[in-house]
Short mmCIF file of C-alpha atoms in Angstrom, two decimals:
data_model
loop_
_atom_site.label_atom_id
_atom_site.label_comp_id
_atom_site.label_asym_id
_atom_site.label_seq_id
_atom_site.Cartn_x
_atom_site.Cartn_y
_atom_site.Cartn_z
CA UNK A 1 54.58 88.60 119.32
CA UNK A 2 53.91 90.54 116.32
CA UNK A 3 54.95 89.18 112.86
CA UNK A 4 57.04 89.73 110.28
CA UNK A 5 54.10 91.44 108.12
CA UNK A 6 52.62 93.25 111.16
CA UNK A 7 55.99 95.01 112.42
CA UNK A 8 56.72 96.26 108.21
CA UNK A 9 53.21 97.79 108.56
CA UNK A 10 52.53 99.00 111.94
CA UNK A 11 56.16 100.78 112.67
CA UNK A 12 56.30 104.30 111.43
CA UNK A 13 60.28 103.50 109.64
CA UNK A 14 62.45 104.37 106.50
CA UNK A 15 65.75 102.78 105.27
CA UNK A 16 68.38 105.10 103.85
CA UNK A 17 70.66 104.02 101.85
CA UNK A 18 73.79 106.17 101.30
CA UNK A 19 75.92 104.99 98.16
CA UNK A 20 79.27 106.42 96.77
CA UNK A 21 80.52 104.36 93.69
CA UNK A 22 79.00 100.91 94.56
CA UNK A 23 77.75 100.00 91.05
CA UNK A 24 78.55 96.25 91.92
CA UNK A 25 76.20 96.00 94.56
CA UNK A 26 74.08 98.66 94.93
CA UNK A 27 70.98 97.10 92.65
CA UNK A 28 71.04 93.90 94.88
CA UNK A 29 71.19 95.83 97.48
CA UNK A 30 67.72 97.99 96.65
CA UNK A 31 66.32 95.40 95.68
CA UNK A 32 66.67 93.21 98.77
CA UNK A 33 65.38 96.21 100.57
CA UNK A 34 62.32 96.66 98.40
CA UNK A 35 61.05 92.87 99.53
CA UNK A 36 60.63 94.12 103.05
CA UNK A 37 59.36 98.45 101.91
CA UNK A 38 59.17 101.15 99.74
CA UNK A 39 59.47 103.84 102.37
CA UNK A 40 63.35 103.98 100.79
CA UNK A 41 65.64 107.04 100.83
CA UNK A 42 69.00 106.72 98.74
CA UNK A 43 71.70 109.16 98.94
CA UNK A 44 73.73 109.30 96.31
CA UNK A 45 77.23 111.33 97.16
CA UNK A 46 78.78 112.39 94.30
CA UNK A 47 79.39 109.43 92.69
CA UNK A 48 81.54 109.09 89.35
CA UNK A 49 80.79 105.53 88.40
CA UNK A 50 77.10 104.42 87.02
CA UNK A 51 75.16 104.68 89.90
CA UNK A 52 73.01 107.55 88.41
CA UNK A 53 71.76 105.61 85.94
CA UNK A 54 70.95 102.68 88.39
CA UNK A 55 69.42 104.95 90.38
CA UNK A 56 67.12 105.75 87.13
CA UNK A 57 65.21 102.60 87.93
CA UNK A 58 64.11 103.35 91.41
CA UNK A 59 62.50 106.74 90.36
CA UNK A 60 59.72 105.74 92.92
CA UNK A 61 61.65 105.80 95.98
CA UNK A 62 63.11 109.08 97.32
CA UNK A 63 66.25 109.88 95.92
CA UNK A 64 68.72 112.92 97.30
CA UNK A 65 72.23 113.78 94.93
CA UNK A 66 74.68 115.36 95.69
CA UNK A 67 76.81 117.37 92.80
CA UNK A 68 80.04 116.13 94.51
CA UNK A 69 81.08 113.91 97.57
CA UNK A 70 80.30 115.07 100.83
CA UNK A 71 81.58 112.26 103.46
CA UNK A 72 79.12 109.43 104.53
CA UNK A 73 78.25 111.74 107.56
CA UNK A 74 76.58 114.16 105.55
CA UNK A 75 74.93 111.87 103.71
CA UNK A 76 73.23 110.08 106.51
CA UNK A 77 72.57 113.80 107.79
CA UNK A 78 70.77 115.06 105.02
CA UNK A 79 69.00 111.72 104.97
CA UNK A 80 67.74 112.16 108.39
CA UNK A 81 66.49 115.61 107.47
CA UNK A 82 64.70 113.89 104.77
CA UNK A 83 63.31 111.39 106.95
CA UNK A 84 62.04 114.13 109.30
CA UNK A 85 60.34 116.03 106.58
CA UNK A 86 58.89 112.98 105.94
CA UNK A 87 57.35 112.28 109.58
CA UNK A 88 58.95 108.82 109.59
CA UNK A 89 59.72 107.72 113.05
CA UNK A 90 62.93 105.82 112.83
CA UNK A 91 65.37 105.25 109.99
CA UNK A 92 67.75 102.19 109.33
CA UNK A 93 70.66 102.73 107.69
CA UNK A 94 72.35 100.39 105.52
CA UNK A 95 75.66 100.39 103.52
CA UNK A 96 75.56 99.94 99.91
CA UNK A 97 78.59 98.27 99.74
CA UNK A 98 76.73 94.57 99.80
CA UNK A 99 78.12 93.61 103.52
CA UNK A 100 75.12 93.78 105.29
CA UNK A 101 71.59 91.75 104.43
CA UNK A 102 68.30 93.24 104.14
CA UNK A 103 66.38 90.50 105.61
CA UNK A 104 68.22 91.49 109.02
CA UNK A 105 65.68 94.82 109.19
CA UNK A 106 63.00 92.52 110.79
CA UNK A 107 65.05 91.66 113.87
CA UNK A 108 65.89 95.54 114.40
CA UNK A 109 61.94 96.37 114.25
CA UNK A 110 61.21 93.26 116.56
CA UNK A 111 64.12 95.00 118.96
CA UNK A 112 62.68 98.19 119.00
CA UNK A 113 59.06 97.15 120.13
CA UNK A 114 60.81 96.19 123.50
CA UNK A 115 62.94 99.47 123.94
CA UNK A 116 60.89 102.38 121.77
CA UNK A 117 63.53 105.04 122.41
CA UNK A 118 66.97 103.08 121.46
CA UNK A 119 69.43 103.02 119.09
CA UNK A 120 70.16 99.88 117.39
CA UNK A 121 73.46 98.90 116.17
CA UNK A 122 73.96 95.79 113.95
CA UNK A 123 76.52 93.87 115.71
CA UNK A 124 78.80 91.78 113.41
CA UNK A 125 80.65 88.87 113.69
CA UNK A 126 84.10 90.18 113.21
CA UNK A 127 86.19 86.53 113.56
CA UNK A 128 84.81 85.28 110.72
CA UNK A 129 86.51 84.39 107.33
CA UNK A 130 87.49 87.32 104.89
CA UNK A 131 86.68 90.21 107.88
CA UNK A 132 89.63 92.63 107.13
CA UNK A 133 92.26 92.82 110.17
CA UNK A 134 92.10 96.52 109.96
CA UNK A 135 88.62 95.96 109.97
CA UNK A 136 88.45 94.23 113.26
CA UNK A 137 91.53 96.74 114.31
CA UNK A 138 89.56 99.85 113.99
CA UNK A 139 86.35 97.99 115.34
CA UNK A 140 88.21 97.10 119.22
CA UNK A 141 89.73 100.77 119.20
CA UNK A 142 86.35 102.31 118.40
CA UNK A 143 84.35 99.93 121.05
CA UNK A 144 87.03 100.92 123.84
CA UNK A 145 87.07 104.79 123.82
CA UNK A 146 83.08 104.74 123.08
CA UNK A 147 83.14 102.67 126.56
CA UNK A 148 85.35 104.99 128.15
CA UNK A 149 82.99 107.94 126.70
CA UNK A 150 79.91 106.75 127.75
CA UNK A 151 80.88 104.01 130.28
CA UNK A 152 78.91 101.01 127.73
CA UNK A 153 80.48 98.30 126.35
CA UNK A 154 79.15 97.26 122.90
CA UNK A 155 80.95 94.64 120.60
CA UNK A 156 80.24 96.32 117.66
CA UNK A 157 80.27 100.33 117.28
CA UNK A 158 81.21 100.81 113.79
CA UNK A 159 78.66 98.84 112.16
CA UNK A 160 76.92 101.08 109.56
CA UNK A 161 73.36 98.64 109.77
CA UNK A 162 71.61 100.73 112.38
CA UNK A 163 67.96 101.83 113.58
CA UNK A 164 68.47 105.42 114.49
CA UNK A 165 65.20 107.19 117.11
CA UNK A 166 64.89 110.19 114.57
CA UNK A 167 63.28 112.73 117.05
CA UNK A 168 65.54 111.91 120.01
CA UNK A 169 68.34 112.50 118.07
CA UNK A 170 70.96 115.83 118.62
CA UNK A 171 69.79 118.45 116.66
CA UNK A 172 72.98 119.93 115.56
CA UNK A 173 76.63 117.71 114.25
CA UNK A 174 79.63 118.76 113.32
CA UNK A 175 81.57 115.66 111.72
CA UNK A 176 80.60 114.80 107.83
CA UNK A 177 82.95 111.95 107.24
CA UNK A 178 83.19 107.91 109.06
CA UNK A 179 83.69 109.91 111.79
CA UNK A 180 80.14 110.75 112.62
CA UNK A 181 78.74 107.52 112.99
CA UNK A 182 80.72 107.65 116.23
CA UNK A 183 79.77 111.40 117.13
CA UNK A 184 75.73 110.36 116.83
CA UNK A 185 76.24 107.30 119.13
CA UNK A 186 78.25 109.00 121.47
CA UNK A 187 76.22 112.23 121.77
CA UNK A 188 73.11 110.34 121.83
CA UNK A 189 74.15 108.01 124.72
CA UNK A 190 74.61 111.89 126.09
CA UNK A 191 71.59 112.58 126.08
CA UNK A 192 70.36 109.34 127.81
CA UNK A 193 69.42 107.69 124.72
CA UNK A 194 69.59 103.88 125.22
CA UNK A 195 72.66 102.03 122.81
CA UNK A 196 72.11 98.10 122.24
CA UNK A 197 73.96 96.10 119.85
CA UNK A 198 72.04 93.54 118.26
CA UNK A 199 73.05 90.53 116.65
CA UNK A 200 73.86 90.45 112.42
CA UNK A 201 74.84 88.28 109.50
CA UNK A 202 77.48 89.55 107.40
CA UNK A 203 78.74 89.10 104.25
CA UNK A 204 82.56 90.29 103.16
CA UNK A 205 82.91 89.43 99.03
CA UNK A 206 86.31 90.62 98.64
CA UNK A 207 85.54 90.62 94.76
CA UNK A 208 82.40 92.85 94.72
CA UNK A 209 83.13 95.22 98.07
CA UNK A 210 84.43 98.80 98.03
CA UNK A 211 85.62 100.28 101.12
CA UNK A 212 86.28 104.15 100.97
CA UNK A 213 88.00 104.33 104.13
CA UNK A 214 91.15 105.81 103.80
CA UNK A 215 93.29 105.02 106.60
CA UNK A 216 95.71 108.06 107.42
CA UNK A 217 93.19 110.24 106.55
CA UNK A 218 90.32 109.29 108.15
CA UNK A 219 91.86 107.37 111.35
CA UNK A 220 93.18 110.63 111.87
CA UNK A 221 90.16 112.26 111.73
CA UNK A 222 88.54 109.68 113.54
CA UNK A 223 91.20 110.12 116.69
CA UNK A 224 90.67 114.40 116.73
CA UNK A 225 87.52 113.12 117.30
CA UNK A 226 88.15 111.01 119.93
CA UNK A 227 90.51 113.74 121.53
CA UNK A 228 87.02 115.82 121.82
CA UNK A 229 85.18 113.88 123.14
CA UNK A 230 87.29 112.34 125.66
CA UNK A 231 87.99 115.89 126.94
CA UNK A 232 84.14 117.12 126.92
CA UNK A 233 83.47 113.72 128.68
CA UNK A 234 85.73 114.24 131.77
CA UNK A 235 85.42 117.60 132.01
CA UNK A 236 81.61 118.06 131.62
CA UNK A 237 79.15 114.90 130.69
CA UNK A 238 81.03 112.61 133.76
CA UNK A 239 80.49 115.57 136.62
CA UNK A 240 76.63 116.55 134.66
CA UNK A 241 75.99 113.10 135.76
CA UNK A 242 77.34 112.62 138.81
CA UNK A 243 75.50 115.58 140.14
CA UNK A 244 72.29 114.70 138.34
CA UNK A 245 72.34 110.97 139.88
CA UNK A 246 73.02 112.90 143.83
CA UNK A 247 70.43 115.23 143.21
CA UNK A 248 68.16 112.53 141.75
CA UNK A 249 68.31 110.37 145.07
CA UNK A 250 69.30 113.32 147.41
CA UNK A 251 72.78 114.15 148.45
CA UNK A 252 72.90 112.07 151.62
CA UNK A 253 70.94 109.23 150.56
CA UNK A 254 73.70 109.30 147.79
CA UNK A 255 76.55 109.98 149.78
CA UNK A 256 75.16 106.67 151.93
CA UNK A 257 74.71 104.13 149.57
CA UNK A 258 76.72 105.02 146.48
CA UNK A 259 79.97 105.89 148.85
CA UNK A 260 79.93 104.53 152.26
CA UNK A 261 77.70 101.33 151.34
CA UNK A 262 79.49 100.67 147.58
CA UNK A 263 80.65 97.37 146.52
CA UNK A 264 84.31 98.51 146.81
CA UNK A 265 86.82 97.37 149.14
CA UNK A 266 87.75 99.59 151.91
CA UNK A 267 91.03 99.32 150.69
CA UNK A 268 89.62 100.87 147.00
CA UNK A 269 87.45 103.50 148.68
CA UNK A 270 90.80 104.94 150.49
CA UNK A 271 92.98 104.23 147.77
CA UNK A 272 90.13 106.26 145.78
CA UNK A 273 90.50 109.45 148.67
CA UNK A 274 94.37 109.11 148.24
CA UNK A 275 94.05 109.91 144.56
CA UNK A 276 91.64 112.71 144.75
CA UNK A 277 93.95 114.37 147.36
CA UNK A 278 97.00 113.70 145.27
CA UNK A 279 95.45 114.86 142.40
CA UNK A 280 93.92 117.33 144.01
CA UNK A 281 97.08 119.32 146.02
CA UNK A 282 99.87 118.65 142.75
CA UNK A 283 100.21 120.95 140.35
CA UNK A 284 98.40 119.88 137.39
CA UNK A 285 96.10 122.71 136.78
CA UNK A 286 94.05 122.59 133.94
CA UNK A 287 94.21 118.92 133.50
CA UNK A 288 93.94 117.99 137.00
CA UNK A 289 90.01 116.01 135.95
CA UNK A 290 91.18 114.73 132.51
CA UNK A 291 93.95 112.67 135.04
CA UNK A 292 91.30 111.92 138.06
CA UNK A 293 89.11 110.22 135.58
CA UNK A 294 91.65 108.51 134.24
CA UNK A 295 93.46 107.03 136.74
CA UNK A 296 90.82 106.27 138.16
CA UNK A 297 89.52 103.86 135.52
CA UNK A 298 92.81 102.56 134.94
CA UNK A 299 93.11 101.60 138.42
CA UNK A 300 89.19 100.63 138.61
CA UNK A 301 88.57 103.22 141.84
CA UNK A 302 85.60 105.12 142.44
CA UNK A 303 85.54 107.92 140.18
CA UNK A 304 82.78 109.71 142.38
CA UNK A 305 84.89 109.82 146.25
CA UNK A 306 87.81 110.41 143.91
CA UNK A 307 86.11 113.15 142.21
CA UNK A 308 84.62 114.45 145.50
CA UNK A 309 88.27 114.08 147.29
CA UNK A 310 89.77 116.33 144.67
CA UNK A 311 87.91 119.23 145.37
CA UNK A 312 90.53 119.68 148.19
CA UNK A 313 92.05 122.48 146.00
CA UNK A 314 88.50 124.45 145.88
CA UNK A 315 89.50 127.72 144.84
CA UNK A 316 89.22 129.52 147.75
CA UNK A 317 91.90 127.02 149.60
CA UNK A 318 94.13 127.46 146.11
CA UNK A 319 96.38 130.67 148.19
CA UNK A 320 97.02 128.12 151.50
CA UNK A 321 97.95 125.56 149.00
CA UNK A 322 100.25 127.31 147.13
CA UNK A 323 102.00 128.60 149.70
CA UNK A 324 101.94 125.27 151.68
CA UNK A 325 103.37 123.96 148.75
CA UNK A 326 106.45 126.65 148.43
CA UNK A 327 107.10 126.12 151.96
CA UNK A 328 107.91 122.64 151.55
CA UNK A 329 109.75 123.33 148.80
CA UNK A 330 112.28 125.96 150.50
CA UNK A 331 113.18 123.10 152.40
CA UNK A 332 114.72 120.94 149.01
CA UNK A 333 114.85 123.50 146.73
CA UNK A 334 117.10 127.11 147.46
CA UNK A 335 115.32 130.30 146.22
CA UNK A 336 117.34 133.44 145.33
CA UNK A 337 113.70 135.33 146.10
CA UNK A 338 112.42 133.93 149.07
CA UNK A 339 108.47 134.13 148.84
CA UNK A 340 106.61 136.35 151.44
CA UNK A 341 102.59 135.53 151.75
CA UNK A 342 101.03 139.05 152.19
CA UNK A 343 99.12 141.82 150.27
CA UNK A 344 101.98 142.53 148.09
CA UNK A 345 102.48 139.00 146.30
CA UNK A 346 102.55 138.61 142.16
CA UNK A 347 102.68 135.92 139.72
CA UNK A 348 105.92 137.17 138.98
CA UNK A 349 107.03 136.13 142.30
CA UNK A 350 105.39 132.87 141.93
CA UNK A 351 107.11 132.22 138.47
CA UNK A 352 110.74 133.16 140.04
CA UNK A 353 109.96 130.39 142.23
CA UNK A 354 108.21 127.56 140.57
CA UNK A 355 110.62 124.75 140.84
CA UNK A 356 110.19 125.07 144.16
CA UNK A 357 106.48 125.49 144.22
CA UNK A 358 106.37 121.94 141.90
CA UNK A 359 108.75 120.24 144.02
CA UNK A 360 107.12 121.03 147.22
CA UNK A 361 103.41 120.31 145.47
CA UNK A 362 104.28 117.14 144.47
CA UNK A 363 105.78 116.03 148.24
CA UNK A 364 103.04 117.91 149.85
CA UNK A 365 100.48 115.81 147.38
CA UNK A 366 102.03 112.80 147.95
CA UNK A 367 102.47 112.88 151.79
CA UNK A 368 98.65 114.18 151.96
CA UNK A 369 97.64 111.44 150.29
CA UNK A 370 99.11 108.70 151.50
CA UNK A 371 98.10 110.60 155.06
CA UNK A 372 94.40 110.86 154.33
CA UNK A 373 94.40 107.66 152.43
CA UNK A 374 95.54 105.60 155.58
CA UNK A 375 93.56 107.59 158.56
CA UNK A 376 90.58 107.08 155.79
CA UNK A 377 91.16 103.31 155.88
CA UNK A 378 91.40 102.95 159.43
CA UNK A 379 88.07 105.08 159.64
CA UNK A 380 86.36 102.81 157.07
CA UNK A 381 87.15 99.86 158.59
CA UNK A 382 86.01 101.05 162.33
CA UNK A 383 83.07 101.91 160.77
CA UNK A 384 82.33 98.75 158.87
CA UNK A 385 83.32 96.56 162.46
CA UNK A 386 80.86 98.45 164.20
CA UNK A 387 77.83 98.34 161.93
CA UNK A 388 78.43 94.54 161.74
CA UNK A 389 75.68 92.44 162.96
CA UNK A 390 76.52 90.45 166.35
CA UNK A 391 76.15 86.68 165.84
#
């Protein structure tokens, strides 16, 4: 194991330091840093207090201003760019605010030794005394739509002490506020970049700390956010992957182990079928993967045979399922334009008879499901019996 001396001067690192009016702490804060390098970048966004003349005294390190404030995510961007121009490796990031302690940038260097290519993100002890309840609010509602984003569960993803793999990183963002230190994380986990949490001290002084998170403002901004990437997640990253990891290991080796041979119940893998037919057949168009994916989780099923399962209204079955659909419906729901299947249909006539098309969707769904779902159990279970080893 390396030590402290030979990780500061073998890894190829920077610390940037972005600061908006944090005249109470910021010159404790550089200076900590300076006991451990000089290979410092400090952002200074638009501040109004004193911190230009602070900043004064560090005319050696690398110093970026900007006129006016930008948001902490363009800070940290422009920082990277910096960092980049500067052919440093990684960066850590630390808050000026006083929170976080310098002599913790050891332990992320030691980290990174083991896993080159990850992204490190201080985790914090959140239950301790003086940690802000909206503090440790906003922390649990980040950590669970990150894991539902990117299926890993970290305890801390709003942690601004971080060791960020500069070259790996996406080469275009579109958030300059809080909000993109969960865009990077989330888009770099994307791209198959590995995100670890690692253990942090933490100070909260209530008398010297400045917080400029605004609440309405930027929870709001912060849940858009979310929105997006929730939506870009089920509708493109979760089938990229699926199909990667089939093509990866070959469709029926796939189909084999990660279906057939899964952990899950028999019980869960039909249960999983039923849902993919339901959603599937109803008429949810549009949004019919943003609900797969999500009742799936919620109900713990497999997303992939529910996934696969849904593909039951492939397009060129969408005309027999339509009008499967409105013939189930004639039989609850009266018409005054009875729908003929031939050359000469329109959407018009489809429209003058959609509560019958939803009604009959929805029964025709839910009967095909529960259909498939129970011939697929018995078939599962057969299967299993007969592949089990006599004793």
């Amino acid at each position: 194991m390396k030590s402290q001396q030979e990780l500061l001067s073998s890894t190829n690192f920077c610390v940037i330091v972005p600061t908006y009016n944090n005249q109470k702490t910021l010159k404790k804060v550089l200076d900590s840093i300076l006991d451990f390098t000089t290979n410092v970048i400090i952002v200074n966004d638009g501040s109004t207090d004193s911190t230009s003349e602070i900043l004064k005294s560090y005319s050696q390190l690398t110093q970026i201003h900007h006129p006016k404030n930008l948001g902490k995510g363009r800070a940290l961007r422009n920082g990277f760019r910096k960092a980049l121009e500067l052919d440093f490796e990684y960066a850590i990031t630390i808050d000026s605010d006083g929170q976080h302690f310098a002599a913790d940038i050891p332990v992320f260097l030691e980290a990174i030794q083991d896993e080159p290519n990850a992204l490190l993100i201080g985790s914090r002890n959140m239950t301790q005394e003086n940690v802000p309840k909206k503090s440790s609010f906003g922390n649990k509602f980040s950590n669970f739509w990150f894991k539902f984003e990117t299926g890993i569960k970290l305890d801390d993803t709003q942690s601004g002490f971080r060791l960020y793999p500069l070259r790996l990183l996406p080469k275009r963002f579109y958030t300059n506020k809080f909000e993109f230190e969960i865009e990077v994380i989330v888009r770099a986990s994307w791209k198959g970049i590995v995100i670890k949490n690692i253990p942090i001290q933490v100070l909260y002084d209530p008398a010297e700390r400045v917080s400029h998170f605004r609440p309405f403002q930027d929870f709001t901004r912060i849940s858009i956010l979310n929105t997006v990437l929730v939506t870009n997640a089920l509708l493109y990253i979760k089938p990229r992957d699926f199909f990667r990891r089939a093509k990866k290991k070959g469709f029926k080796k796939f189909f084999l182990e990660d279906i057939l041979e899964s952990n899950d119940s028999n019980f869960k893998k039909s249960a999983a079928i039923a849902l993919g037919i339901f959603i599937g057949l109803s008429p949810f168009w549009g949004f019919q993967t943003i609900l797969l994916f999500t009742f799936a989780a919620l109900f713990r099923l497999n997303k992939v045979i529910a996934y696969l399962t849904s593909n039951v209204s492939f397009p060129p079955f969408i005309p027999f399922i339509i009008f499967a659909s409105l013939q189930v419906g004639s039989v609850f729901v009266s018409s005054d334009a009875p729908l003929v299947l031939d050359s000469s249909i329109t959407l018009d006539d489809i429209q003058k008879n959609a509560t019958q098309y939803i009604v009959g969707s929805l029964i025709l769904a839910t009967v095909s499901a529960l259909s498939v779902g129970l011939i697929s159990y018995l078939l599962l279970t057969a299967f299993s019996s007969k592949n089990k080893p006599n004793i």
